[in-house]
Every structure is written in structure tokens, then in C-alpha cells.
């Protein structure tokens, strides 16, 4: 039995085409621009804390796993298995 732990997994997903997400600037960045207006940031990749981040990662990972012969569990769709013999 083997398992994997993906470092920064949520950062590996992609936003869907046409999906636009904005957020407040992180701590330490200017929140007011030179014109006196409040600044916001446009998100280009899923980040931790976004409601969509986990789903975007899943949409990237699941097709890759099935393309390598892994089968998704019927009882728990987040569990994949693959039988290989070493003959």
C-alpha cells in the first residue's frame, strides 16, 4: 500500500476558463492606491482559502489518476486503487 502527499496541492489546480476571482490584498500590501481608491487583487491560480481551490485541484488530479489505471472507489470517491503485479 502506498499513499502520496502533494505539497501545495491546491496551487496545482487551474481556474475554469472565464472564471474571474478577486480578493483583498494580503497583509503588508497597500490597500489604497495613489488615486485614493481601494485596491483589490485578481486571482490567477487557486489559492488556499478559496472555496473553489479543492474542487479545482480535484478536476486536475482525478483524470490523471484514471489515465494511469487507477480506479475510483464506489464507497468513497476520494479513494483510488490500482492493482499491479510484479512478475
PDB file of C-alpha atoms in Angstrom:
ATOM      1  CA  UNK A   1       0.000   0.000   0.000  1.00  0.00           C
ATOM      2  CA  UNK A   2       1.281   3.422  -0.914  1.00  0.00           C
ATOM      3  CA  UNK A   3      -0.039   6.908  -0.465  1.00  0.00           C
ATOM      4  CA  UNK A   4       1.033  10.291  -1.709  1.00  0.00           C
ATOM      5  CA  UNK A   5       1.127  13.677  -0.061  1.00  0.00           C
ATOM      6  CA  UNK A   6       1.125  16.517  -2.555  1.00  0.00           C
ATOM      7  CA  UNK A   7       2.884  19.667  -1.385  1.00  0.00           C
ATOM      8  CA  UNK A   8       0.924  22.824  -2.181  1.00  0.00           C
ATOM      9  CA  UNK A   9      -1.715  20.720  -3.934  1.00  0.00           C
ATOM     10  CA  UNK A  10      -4.309  23.490  -4.163  1.00  0.00           C
ATOM     11  CA  UNK A  11      -1.840  25.630  -6.090  1.00  0.00           C
ATOM     12  CA  UNK A  12      -1.650  22.976  -8.824  1.00  0.00           C
ATOM     13  CA  UNK A  13      -5.242  23.406  -9.999  1.00  0.00           C
ATOM     14  CA  UNK A  14      -6.432  25.795 -12.675  1.00  0.00           C
ATOM     15  CA  UNK A  15      -9.349  28.192 -12.642  1.00  0.00           C
ATOM     16  CA  UNK A  16     -12.008  27.355 -15.189  1.00  0.00           C
ATOM     17  CA  UNK A  17     -11.973  29.276 -18.452  1.00  0.00           C
ATOM     18  CA  UNK A  18     -13.781  32.564 -17.974  1.00  0.00           C
ATOM     19  CA  UNK A  19     -13.774  32.251 -14.166  1.00  0.00           C
ATOM     20  CA  UNK A  20     -12.770  35.543 -12.554  1.00  0.00           C
ATOM     21  CA  UNK A  21     -11.964  35.741  -8.838  1.00  0.00           C
ATOM     22  CA  UNK A  22     -10.930  38.811  -6.845  1.00  0.00           C
ATOM     23  CA  UNK A  23      -9.649  39.126  -3.273  1.00  0.00           C
ATOM     24  CA  UNK A  24      -8.337  41.717  -0.848  1.00  0.00           C
ATOM     25  CA  UNK A  25      -4.572  42.340  -0.942  1.00  0.00           C
ATOM     26  CA  UNK A  26      -2.530  40.233   1.504  1.00  0.00           C
ATOM     27  CA  UNK A  27      -1.165  41.831   4.692  1.00  0.00           C
ATOM     28  CA  UNK A  28       1.716  44.191   4.009  1.00  0.00           C
ATOM     29  CA  UNK A  29       0.430  45.430   0.635  1.00  0.00           C
ATOM     30  CA  UNK A  30      -1.022  48.868   0.096  1.00  0.00           C
ATOM     31  CA  UNK A  31      -4.800  48.697   0.220  1.00  0.00           C
ATOM     32  CA  UNK A  32      -5.335  52.240  -1.023  1.00  0.00           C
ATOM     33  CA  UNK A  33      -3.978  53.248  -4.439  1.00  0.00           C
ATOM     34  CA  UNK A  34      -2.473  56.636  -5.361  1.00  0.00           C
ATOM     35  CA  UNK A  35      -5.884  57.666  -6.680  1.00  0.00           C
ATOM     36  CA  UNK A  36      -7.440  57.059  -3.245  1.00  0.00           C
ATOM     37  CA  UNK A  37      -9.426  54.016  -4.377  1.00  0.00           C
ATOM     38  CA  UNK A  38      -9.350  50.682  -2.567  1.00  0.00           C
ATOM     39  CA  UNK A  39      -7.191  48.098  -4.314  1.00  0.00           C
ATOM     40  CA  UNK A  40      -8.219  44.526  -4.974  1.00  0.00           C
ATOM     41  CA  UNK A  41      -6.268  41.625  -6.490  1.00  0.00           C
ATOM     42  CA  UNK A  42      -7.290  39.355  -9.327  1.00  0.00           C
ATOM     43  CA  UNK A  43      -6.527  35.703  -8.580  1.00  0.00           C
ATOM     44  CA  UNK A  44      -4.941  33.780 -11.487  1.00  0.00           C
ATOM     45  CA  UNK A  45      -4.500  30.374  -9.771  1.00  0.00           C
ATOM     46  CA  UNK A  46      -6.440  28.736  -6.967  1.00  0.00           C
ATOM     47  CA  UNK A  47      -5.026  29.536  -3.537  1.00  0.00           C
ATOM     48  CA  UNK A  48      -5.611  28.183  -0.040  1.00  0.00           C
ATOM     49  CA  UNK A  49      -8.725  29.659   1.485  1.00  0.00           C
ATOM     50  CA  UNK A  50     -10.655  29.904  -1.776  1.00  0.00           C
ATOM     51  CA  UNK A  51     -13.904  27.984  -1.772  1.00  0.00           C
ATOM     52  CA  UNK A  52     -13.095  26.653  -5.276  1.00  0.00           C
ATOM     53  CA  UNK A  53      -9.479  25.586  -4.616  1.00  0.00           C
ATOM     54  CA  UNK A  54     -10.145  21.993  -3.582  1.00  0.00           C
ATOM     55  CA  UNK A  55     -12.535  21.355  -6.454  1.00  0.00           C
ATOM     56  CA  UNK A  56     -10.098  22.802  -9.000  1.00  0.00           C
ATOM     57  CA  UNK A  57      -7.321  20.512  -7.712  1.00  0.00           C
ATOM     58  CA  UNK A  58      -9.672  17.540  -7.878  1.00  0.00           C
ATOM     59  CA  UNK A  59     -10.528  18.318 -11.507  1.00  0.00           C
ATOM     60  CA  UNK A  60      -6.819  18.231 -12.343  1.00  0.00           C
ATOM     61  CA  UNK A  61      -5.893  15.154 -10.312  1.00  0.00           C
ATOM     62  CA  UNK A  62      -8.752  12.706 -10.953  1.00  0.00           C
ATOM     63  CA  UNK A  63      -8.344  12.480 -14.762  1.00  0.00           C
ATOM     64  CA  UNK A  64      -4.596  11.986 -14.322  1.00  0.00           C
ATOM     65  CA  UNK A  65      -5.127   9.125 -11.849  1.00  0.00           C
ATOM     66  CA  UNK A  66      -7.618   7.336 -14.103  1.00  0.00           C
ATOM     67  CA  UNK A  67      -5.316   7.758 -17.115  1.00  0.00           C
ATOM     68  CA  UNK A  68      -2.664   5.793 -15.167  1.00  0.00           C
ATOM     69  CA  UNK A  69      -5.039   2.922 -14.493  1.00  0.00           C
ATOM     70  CA  UNK A  70      -6.320   3.872 -11.055  1.00  0.00           C
ATOM     71  CA  UNK A  71      -9.932   3.075 -10.268  1.00  0.00           C
ATOM     72  CA  UNK A  72     -12.135   5.293  -8.160  1.00  0.00           C
ATOM     73  CA  UNK A  73     -13.802   3.669  -5.147  1.00  0.00           C
ATOM     74  CA  UNK A  74     -17.595   3.454  -5.267  1.00  0.00           C
ATOM     75  CA  UNK A  75     -17.910   3.828  -1.488  1.00  0.00           C
ATOM     76  CA  UNK A  76     -15.521   6.799  -1.199  1.00  0.00           C
ATOM     77  CA  UNK A  77     -14.925   8.799  -4.409  1.00  0.00           C
ATOM     78  CA  UNK A  78     -11.741  10.333  -2.960  1.00  0.00           C
ATOM     79  CA  UNK A  79     -10.038   6.922  -2.738  1.00  0.00           C
ATOM     80  CA  UNK A  80      -8.315   5.388  -5.762  1.00  0.00           C
ATOM     81  CA  UNK A  81      -6.713   1.986  -6.119  1.00  0.00           C
ATOM     82  CA  UNK A  82      -4.588   0.264  -8.703  1.00  0.00           C
ATOM     83  CA  UNK A  83      -3.597  -3.377  -8.801  1.00  0.00           C
ATOM     84  CA  UNK A  84      -0.184  -4.135 -10.261  1.00  0.00           C
ATOM     85  CA  UNK A  85       1.685  -7.397 -10.223  1.00  0.00           C
ATOM     86  CA  UNK A  86       5.462  -7.599 -10.250  1.00  0.00           C
ATOM     87  CA  UNK A  87       6.012 -10.746 -12.319  1.00  0.00           C
TER      88      UNK A  87
END
